[in-house]
Amino acid sequence: AQKVTQAQTEISVVEKEDVTLDCVYETRDTTYYLFWYKQPPSGELVFLIRRNSFDEQNEISGRYSWNFQKSTSSFNFTITASQVVDSAVYFCALSAYIVGTGNQFYFGTGTSLTVIP
Amino acid sequence: KAGVTQTPRYLIKTRGQQVTLSCSPISGHRSVSWYQQTPGQGLQFLFEYFSETQRNKGNFPGRFSGRQFSNSRSEMNVSTLELGDSALYLCASSLDSPGASEAFFGQGTRLTVV
């Protein structure tokens, strides 16, 4: 069975602080994909990153960075020097391929981030 | 290029009625998936369509159905609406399986059942 746990329900930080959003996943599949999405109040899920299970390289994109560790089944997301525009709900998701039926996303419950000016 | 378009954005229906939601994927994308988002249950998978065929289905009652047209546009239908169907319905568009390729979501349709 596939499962994603985001233990942090809500986080508040002061602008310019760094913040890390935790994501722990469970899967028995050897091939899977991990995602992070941002959901602003408008409702749309904005794609941030996709990683496959064979690529454990950390990634940095501007103020965003991701740390993927298979040994701990974690895919954590760090925002450096947070800004008010980063305020949103962030979802971690897992997708694994099922022969004959394809993939579906398994989402965590989301972490609501508030950046205080 | 244009993103994923969902219509309508907002909908208010009465219990017992039926509703049809539409999703136009990104041009060239053949996979469309639907998700229901509620405060209590979070984001839950409804179904996925690929080249007009339902390829995967979540654990929802038969009142929830969908289809995909030859131009990859997809519709989902909910019959005999219940109060608990009030939710944000999101569709995702991807080239192939969501996961195997990047998936992009629309802004959703917010359905309120009264």
PDB file of C-alpha atoms in Angstrom:
ATOM      1  CA  ALA A   1       0.000   0.000   0.000  1.00  0.00           C
ATOM      2  CA  GLN A   2       1.091   3.540  -0.668  1.00  0.00           C
ATOM      3  CA  LYS A   3       0.991   6.244   1.973  1.00  0.00           C
ATOM      4  CA  VAL A   4       2.308   9.764   2.432  1.00  0.00           C
ATOM      5  CA  THR A   5       2.595  11.407   5.827  1.00  0.00           C
ATOM      6  CA  GLN A   6       2.994  15.119   6.380  1.00  0.00           C
ATOM      7  CA  ALA A   7       3.117  15.383  10.141  1.00  0.00           C
ATOM      8  CA  GLN A   8       3.205  19.176  10.208  1.00  0.00           C
ATOM      9  CA  THR A   9      -0.337  20.451   9.842  1.00  0.00           C
ATOM     10  CA  GLU A  10       0.438  24.156  10.191  1.00  0.00           C
ATOM     11  CA  ILE A  11       3.661  26.127  10.299  1.00  0.00           C
ATOM     12  CA  SER A  12       4.139  29.850  10.840  1.00  0.00           C
ATOM     13  CA  VAL A  13       7.416  31.607  10.208  1.00  0.00           C
ATOM     14  CA  VAL A  14       8.531  35.198  10.055  1.00  0.00           C
ATOM     15  CA  GLU A  15       9.540  36.487   6.670  1.00  0.00           C
ATOM     16  CA  LYS A  16      13.145  35.707   5.694  1.00  0.00           C
ATOM     17  CA  GLU A  17      13.315  32.693   7.951  1.00  0.00           C
ATOM     18  CA  ASP A  18      14.100  29.289   6.463  1.00  0.00           C
ATOM     19  CA  VAL A  19      11.459  26.588   6.794  1.00  0.00           C
ATOM     20  CA  THR A  20      11.482  22.846   6.107  1.00  0.00           C
ATOM     21  CA  LEU A  21       8.355  20.879   5.280  1.00  0.00           C
ATOM     22  CA  ASP A  22       8.585  17.192   6.095  1.00  0.00           C
ATOM     23  CA  CYS A  23       7.307  14.332   3.972  1.00  0.00           C
ATOM     24  CA  VAL A  24       7.571  10.631   4.771  1.00  0.00           C
ATOM     25  CA  TYR A  25       6.288   8.028   2.356  1.00  0.00           C
ATOM     26  CA  GLU A  26       5.559   4.310   2.338  1.00  0.00           C
ATOM     27  CA  THR A  27       5.599   2.044  -0.678  1.00  0.00           C
ATOM     28  CA  ARG A  28       6.707  -1.459  -1.562  1.00  0.00           C
ATOM     29  CA  ASP A  29       7.314  -0.557  -5.165  1.00  0.00           C
ATOM     30  CA  THR A  30      10.861  -0.088  -6.338  1.00  0.00           C
ATOM     31  CA  THR A  31       9.829   2.355  -9.054  1.00  0.00           C
ATOM     32  CA  TYR A  32       7.905   5.350  -7.844  1.00  0.00           C
ATOM     33  CA  TYR A  33       7.741   9.100  -8.169  1.00  0.00           C
ATOM     34  CA  LEU A  34       7.565  11.817  -5.571  1.00  0.00           C
ATOM     35  CA  PHE A  35       6.065  15.237  -6.027  1.00  0.00           C
ATOM     36  CA  TRP A  36       5.548  18.494  -4.218  1.00  0.00           C
ATOM     37  CA  TYR A  37       2.650  20.779  -5.061  1.00  0.00           C
ATOM     38  CA  LYS A  38       1.712  24.207  -3.752  1.00  0.00           C
ATOM     39  CA  GLN A  39      -1.948  25.138  -3.319  1.00  0.00           C
ATOM     40  CA  PRO A  40      -2.615  28.857  -2.956  1.00  0.00           C
ATOM     41  CA  PRO A  41      -6.077  30.086  -1.875  1.00  0.00           C
ATOM     42  CA  SER A  42      -7.206  30.061  -5.524  1.00  0.00           C
ATOM     43  CA  GLY A  43      -7.270  26.262  -5.314  1.00  0.00           C
ATOM     44  CA  GLU A  44      -5.016  25.238  -8.169  1.00  0.00           C
ATOM     45  CA  LEU A  45      -2.284  22.740  -7.357  1.00  0.00           C
ATOM     46  CA  VAL A  46       0.939  24.246  -8.650  1.00  0.00           C
ATOM     47  CA  PHE A  47       3.609  21.754  -9.645  1.00  0.00           C
ATOM     48  CA  LEU A  48       6.928  22.288  -7.879  1.00  0.00           C
ATOM     49  CA  ILE A  49       9.032  19.180  -8.401  1.00  0.00           C
ATOM     50  CA  ARG A  50       8.995  15.534  -9.493  1.00  0.00           C
ATOM     51  CA  ARG A  51      11.655  12.978  -8.574  1.00  0.00           C
ATOM     52  CA  ASN A  52      11.892   9.314  -9.454  1.00  0.00           C
ATOM     53  CA  SER A  53      12.969   6.648  -7.010  1.00  0.00           C
ATOM     54  CA  PHE A  54      16.289   6.079  -8.716  1.00  0.00           C
ATOM     55  CA  ASP A  55      17.453   9.645  -8.440  1.00  0.00           C
ATOM     56  CA  GLU A  56      18.414  10.603  -4.918  1.00  0.00           C
ATOM     57  CA  GLN A  57      20.233  13.740  -5.899  1.00  0.00           C
ATOM     58  CA  ASN A  58      19.126  16.756  -3.957  1.00  0.00           C
ATOM     59  CA  GLU A  59      17.796  19.606  -6.018  1.00  0.00           C
ATOM     60  CA  ILE A  60      17.850  23.348  -5.657  1.00  0.00           C
ATOM     61  CA  SER A  61      15.684  25.765  -7.576  1.00  0.00           C
ATOM     62  CA  GLY A  62      16.096  29.329  -6.459  1.00  0.00           C
ATOM     63  CA  ARG A  63      14.950  29.563  -2.851  1.00  0.00           C
ATOM     64  CA  TYR A  64      13.539  26.030  -2.957  1.00  0.00           C
ATOM     65  CA  SER A  65      15.473  22.873  -2.240  1.00  0.00           C
ATOM     66  CA  TRP A  66      14.528  19.245  -1.830  1.00  0.00           C
ATOM     67  CA  ASN A  67      16.229  16.490   0.119  1.00  0.00           C
ATOM     68  CA  PHE A  68      15.365  12.935  -0.965  1.00  0.00           C
ATOM     69  CA  GLN A  69      16.572  10.123   1.275  1.00  0.00           C
ATOM     70  CA  LYS A  70      15.461   6.590   0.451  1.00  0.00           C
ATOM     71  CA  SER A  71      17.051   5.253   3.625  1.00  0.00           C
ATOM     72  CA  THR A  72      14.510   7.160   5.701  1.00  0.00           C
ATOM     73  CA  SER A  73      11.760   7.268   3.044  1.00  0.00           C
ATOM     74  CA  SER A  74      11.701  11.029   3.233  1.00  0.00           C
ATOM     75  CA  PHE A  75      11.403  13.790   0.684  1.00  0.00           C
ATOM     76  CA  ASN A  76      11.687  17.068   2.560  1.00  0.00           C
ATOM     77  CA  PHE A  77      11.213  20.536   1.111  1.00  0.00           C
ATOM     78  CA  THR A  78      13.059  23.613   2.319  1.00  0.00           C
ATOM     79  CA  ILE A  79      12.233  27.212   1.524  1.00  0.00           C
ATOM     80  CA  THR A  80      15.122  29.568   2.161  1.00  0.00           C
ATOM     81  CA  ALA A  81      14.493  33.197   3.094  1.00  0.00           C
ATOM     82  CA  SER A  82      10.730  32.740   3.091  1.00  0.00           C
ATOM     83  CA  GLN A  83       8.461  35.386   1.618  1.00  0.00           C
ATOM     84  CA  VAL A  84       4.819  36.259   2.183  1.00  0.00           C
ATOM     85  CA  VAL A  85       4.011  34.875  -1.290  1.00  0.00           C
ATOM     86  CA  ASP A  86       5.118  31.448  -0.067  1.00  0.00           C
ATOM     87  CA  SER A  87       2.053  31.292   2.176  1.00  0.00           C
ATOM     88  CA  ALA A  88       0.002  28.349   0.914  1.00  0.00           C
ATOM     89  CA  VAL A  89      -0.777  24.723   1.578  1.00  0.00           C
ATOM     90  CA  TYR A  90       1.947  22.380   0.384  1.00  0.00           C
ATOM     91  CA  PHE A  91       1.252  18.798  -0.577  1.00  0.00           C
ATOM     92  CA  CYS A  92       3.670  15.945  -0.937  1.00  0.00           C
ATOM     93  CA  ALA A  93       2.511  13.134  -3.211  1.00  0.00           C
ATOM     94  CA  LEU A  94       3.600   9.658  -4.225  1.00  0.00           C
ATOM     95  CA  SER A  95       2.864   7.950  -7.518  1.00  0.00           C
ATOM     96  CA  ALA A  96       3.645   4.321  -8.238  1.00  0.00           C
ATOM     97  CA  TYR A  97       3.019   2.379 -11.404  1.00  0.00           C
ATOM     98  CA  ILE A  98       0.536  -0.469 -11.279  1.00  0.00           C
ATOM     99  CA  VAL A  99       0.745  -2.859 -14.228  1.00  0.00           C
ATOM    100  CA  GLY A 100      -2.384  -2.654 -16.299  1.00  0.00           C
ATOM    101  CA  THR A 101      -3.833   0.380 -14.606  1.00  0.00           C
ATOM    102  CA  GLY A 102      -1.139   3.006 -14.599  1.00  0.00           C
ATOM    103  CA  ASN A 103      -0.484   5.506 -11.862  1.00  0.00           C
ATOM    104  CA  GLN A 104      -2.412   7.548  -9.386  1.00  0.00           C
ATOM    105  CA  PHE A 105      -1.324  10.090  -6.834  1.00  0.00           C
ATOM    106  CA  TYR A 106      -1.386   9.422  -3.134  1.00  0.00           C
ATOM    107  CA  PHE A 107      -1.350  12.764  -1.384  1.00  0.00           C
ATOM    108  CA  GLY A 108      -0.322  13.691   2.096  1.00  0.00           C
ATOM    109  CA  THR A 109      -2.702  15.766   4.181  1.00  0.00           C
ATOM    110  CA  GLY A 110      -0.814  18.946   3.424  1.00  0.00           C
ATOM    111  CA  THR A 111       1.095  21.495   5.454  1.00  0.00           C
ATOM    112  CA  SER A 112      -0.332  24.988   5.719  1.00  0.00           C
ATOM    113  CA  LEU A 113       2.505  27.500   5.709  1.00  0.00           C
ATOM    114  CA  THR A 114       1.956  31.071   6.849  1.00  0.00           C
ATOM    115  CA  VAL A 115       4.743  33.562   6.364  1.00  0.00           C
ATOM    116  CA  ILE A 116       4.333  36.570   8.613  1.00  0.00           C
ATOM    117  CA  PRO A 117       5.627  39.882   7.292  1.00  0.00           C
TER     118      PRO A 117
ATOM    119  CA  LYS B   1       0.894  27.143 -23.777  1.00  0.00           C
ATOM    120  CA  ALA B   2      -2.536  27.040 -22.186  1.00  0.00           C
ATOM    121  CA  GLY B   3      -2.870  25.259 -18.867  1.00  0.00           C
ATOM    122  CA  VAL B   4      -5.530  22.910 -17.631  1.00  0.00           C
ATOM    123  CA  THR B   5      -8.985  24.443 -17.807  1.00  0.00           C
ATOM    124  CA  GLN B   6     -11.838  23.357 -15.608  1.00  0.00           C
ATOM    125  CA  THR B   7     -15.384  24.583 -15.971  1.00  0.00           C
ATOM    126  CA  PRO B   8     -17.381  25.787 -14.250  1.00  0.00           C
ATOM    127  CA  ARG B   9     -15.327  27.221 -11.397  1.00  0.00           C
ATOM    128  CA  TYR B  10     -18.226  27.274  -8.971  1.00  0.00           C
ATOM    129  CA  LEU B  11     -21.443  25.336  -8.813  1.00  0.00           C
ATOM    130  CA  ILE B  12     -24.337  25.148  -6.384  1.00  0.00           C
ATOM    131  CA  LYS B  13     -26.680  22.195  -6.680  1.00  0.00           C
ATOM    132  CA  THR B  14     -29.502  20.730  -4.666  1.00  0.00           C
ATOM    133  CA  ARG B  15     -29.447  17.291  -3.091  1.00  0.00           C
ATOM    134  CA  GLY B  16     -30.656  14.666  -5.530  1.00  0.00           C
ATOM    135  CA  GLN B  17     -29.647  16.580  -8.649  1.00  0.00           C
ATOM    136  CA  GLN B  18     -26.858  15.567 -10.961  1.00  0.00           C
ATOM    137  CA  VAL B  19     -23.880  17.577 -12.132  1.00  0.00           C
ATOM    138  CA  THR B  20     -21.330  17.455 -14.935  1.00  0.00           C
ATOM    139  CA  LEU B  21     -17.873  18.969 -14.623  1.00  0.00           C
ATOM    140  CA  SER B  22     -15.495  19.545 -17.500  1.00  0.00           C
ATOM    141  CA  CYS B  23     -11.728  19.427 -17.821  1.00  0.00           C
ATOM    142  CA  SER B  24      -9.689  20.445 -20.852  1.00  0.00           C
ATOM    143  CA  PRO B  25      -6.111  19.175 -20.549  1.00  0.00           C
ATOM    144  CA  ILE B  26      -2.946  20.741 -21.852  1.00  0.00           C
ATOM    145  CA  SER B  27      -2.635  20.264 -25.588  1.00  0.00           C
ATOM    146  CA  GLY B  28      -0.961  16.958 -26.358  1.00  0.00           C
ATOM    147  CA  HIS B  29      -1.669  15.430 -22.974  1.00  0.00           C
ATOM    148  CA  ARG B  30      -3.651  12.207 -23.182  1.00  0.00           C
ATOM    149  CA  SER B  31      -4.112  11.389 -19.512  1.00  0.00           C
ATOM    150  CA  VAL B  32      -6.707  13.123 -17.362  1.00  0.00           C
ATOM    151  CA  SER B  33      -7.168  12.249 -13.699  1.00  0.00           C
ATOM    152  CA  TRP B  34      -9.825  13.507 -11.315  1.00  0.00           C
ATOM    153  CA  TYR B  35      -9.483  14.139  -7.586  1.00  0.00           C
ATOM    154  CA  GLN B  36     -11.901  15.164  -4.868  1.00  0.00           C
ATOM    155  CA  GLN B  37     -10.626  17.463  -2.144  1.00  0.00           C
ATOM    156  CA  THR B  38     -12.501  17.887   1.128  1.00  0.00           C
ATOM    157  CA  PRO B  39     -11.347  19.209   4.505  1.00  0.00           C
ATOM    158  CA  GLY B  40     -12.040  15.881   6.156  1.00  0.00           C
ATOM    159  CA  GLN B  41     -10.700  13.415   3.591  1.00  0.00           C
ATOM    160  CA  GLY B  42      -8.065  15.488   1.836  1.00  0.00           C
ATOM    161  CA  LEU B  43      -7.249  14.731  -1.793  1.00  0.00           C
ATOM    162  CA  GLN B  44      -8.719  11.482  -3.003  1.00  0.00           C
ATOM    163  CA  PHE B  45      -8.341   9.844  -6.393  1.00  0.00           C
ATOM    164  CA  LEU B  46     -11.516   9.381  -8.418  1.00  0.00           C
ATOM    165  CA  PHE B  47     -10.416   8.001 -11.785  1.00  0.00           C
ATOM    166  CA  GLU B  48      -7.970   8.335 -14.640  1.00  0.00           C
ATOM    167  CA  TYR B  49      -8.681   8.358 -18.346  1.00  0.00           C
ATOM    168  CA  PHE B  50      -6.163   7.769 -21.078  1.00  0.00           C
ATOM    169  CA  SER B  51      -7.012   7.858 -24.776  1.00  0.00           C
ATOM    170  CA  GLU B  52     -10.753   7.662 -24.033  1.00  0.00           C
ATOM    171  CA  THR B  53     -10.416   4.629 -21.747  1.00  0.00           C
ATOM    172  CA  GLN B  54     -10.790   4.549 -17.998  1.00  0.00           C
ATOM    173  CA  ARG B  55      -7.509   3.124 -16.860  1.00  0.00           C
ATOM    174  CA  ASN B  56      -7.755   3.404 -13.100  1.00  0.00           C
ATOM    175  CA  LYS B  57     -10.531   4.001 -10.596  1.00  0.00           C
ATOM    176  CA  GLY B  58     -10.569   5.033  -6.970  1.00  0.00           C
ATOM    177  CA  ASN B  59     -12.857   3.913  -4.209  1.00  0.00           C
ATOM    178  CA  PHE B  60     -15.942   5.989  -4.931  1.00  0.00           C
ATOM    179  CA  PRO B  61     -19.555   4.879  -5.426  1.00  0.00           C
ATOM    180  CA  GLY B  62     -21.001   4.342  -8.863  1.00  0.00           C
ATOM    181  CA  ARG B  63     -22.722   7.732  -8.685  1.00  0.00           C
ATOM    182  CA  PHE B  64     -19.369   9.122  -9.762  1.00  0.00           C
ATOM    183  CA  SER B  65     -18.595   8.495 -13.406  1.00  0.00           C
ATOM    184  CA  GLY B  66     -16.534  10.023 -16.127  1.00  0.00           C
ATOM    185  CA  ARG B  67     -15.570   9.894 -19.735  1.00  0.00           C
ATOM    186  CA  GLN B  68     -12.950  11.205 -22.091  1.00  0.00           C
ATOM    187  CA  PHE B  69     -13.427  12.411 -25.611  1.00  0.00           C
ATOM    188  CA  SER B  70     -11.209  11.967 -28.634  1.00  0.00           C
ATOM    189  CA  ASN B  71      -9.719  15.437 -28.088  1.00  0.00           C
ATOM    190  CA  SER B  72      -8.719  14.330 -24.548  1.00  0.00           C
ATOM    191  CA  ARG B  73     -11.234  16.609 -22.875  1.00  0.00           C
ATOM    192  CA  SER B  74     -12.845  14.856 -19.953  1.00  0.00           C
ATOM    193  CA  GLU B  75     -16.078  15.154 -18.060  1.00  0.00           C
ATOM    194  CA  MET B  76     -17.069  13.753 -14.740  1.00  0.00           C
ATOM    195  CA  ASN B  77     -20.641  13.276 -13.668  1.00  0.00           C
ATOM    196  CA  VAL B  78     -22.094  12.896 -10.216  1.00  0.00           C
ATOM    197  CA  SER B  79     -25.673  11.696  -9.997  1.00  0.00           C
ATOM    198  CA  THR B  80     -28.069  11.876  -7.068  1.00  0.00           C
ATOM    199  CA  LEU B  81     -25.980  14.440  -5.272  1.00  0.00           C
ATOM    200  CA  GLU B  82     -25.495  14.177  -1.537  1.00  0.00           C
ATOM    201  CA  LEU B  83     -24.416  16.873   0.905  1.00  0.00           C
ATOM    202  CA  GLY B  84     -21.116  15.029   1.357  1.00  0.00           C
ATOM    203  CA  ASP B  85     -20.292  15.529  -2.314  1.00  0.00           C
ATOM    204  CA  SER B  86     -19.569  19.182  -1.591  1.00  0.00           C
ATOM    205  CA  ALA B  87     -15.900  19.523  -2.428  1.00  0.00           C
ATOM    206  CA  LEU B  88     -13.272  20.977  -4.698  1.00  0.00           C
ATOM    207  CA  TYR B  89     -12.913  18.745  -7.732  1.00  0.00           C
ATOM    208  CA  LEU B  90      -9.521  18.913  -9.396  1.00  0.00           C
ATOM    209  CA  CYS B  91      -8.376  17.418 -12.632  1.00  0.00           C
ATOM    210  CA  ALA B  92      -4.792  16.685 -13.607  1.00  0.00           C
ATOM    211  CA  SER B  93      -3.364  16.531 -17.080  1.00  0.00           C
ATOM    212  CA  SER B  94      -0.264  14.578 -18.066  1.00  0.00           C
ATOM    213  CA  LEU B  95       1.386  13.213 -21.184  1.00  0.00           C
ATOM    214  CA  ASP B  96       1.266   9.687 -19.916  1.00  0.00           C
ATOM    215  CA  SER B  97       0.636   8.231 -16.484  1.00  0.00           C
ATOM    216  CA  PRO B  98       0.578  10.867 -13.748  1.00  0.00           C
ATOM    217  CA  GLY B  99       3.864  10.219 -12.081  1.00  0.00           C
ATOM    218  CA  ALA B 100       5.667   8.737 -15.031  1.00  0.00           C
ATOM    219  CA  SER B 101       5.309  12.226 -16.475  1.00  0.00           C
ATOM    220  CA  GLU B 102       4.683  15.557 -14.836  1.00  0.00           C
ATOM    221  CA  ALA B 103       1.073  16.227 -13.928  1.00  0.00           C
ATOM    222  CA  PHE B 104      -0.478  19.676 -14.010  1.00  0.00           C
ATOM    223  CA  PHE B 105      -3.684  20.565 -12.254  1.00  0.00           C
ATOM    224  CA  GLY B 106      -6.497  22.924 -13.095  1.00  0.00           C
ATOM    225  CA  GLN B 107      -7.971  25.463 -10.686  1.00  0.00           C
ATOM    226  CA  GLY B 108     -10.763  23.125  -9.824  1.00  0.00           C
ATOM    227  CA  THR B 109     -14.529  23.250  -9.661  1.00  0.00           C
ATOM    228  CA  ARG B 110     -15.939  24.059  -6.262  1.00  0.00           C
ATOM    229  CA  LEU B 111     -19.209  22.178  -5.886  1.00  0.00           C
ATOM    230  CA  THR B 112     -21.619  23.025  -3.107  1.00  0.00           C
ATOM    231  CA  VAL B 113     -24.586  20.748  -2.512  1.00  0.00           C
ATOM    232  CA  VAL B 114     -27.426  22.265  -0.495  1.00  0.00           C
TER     233      VAL B 114
END
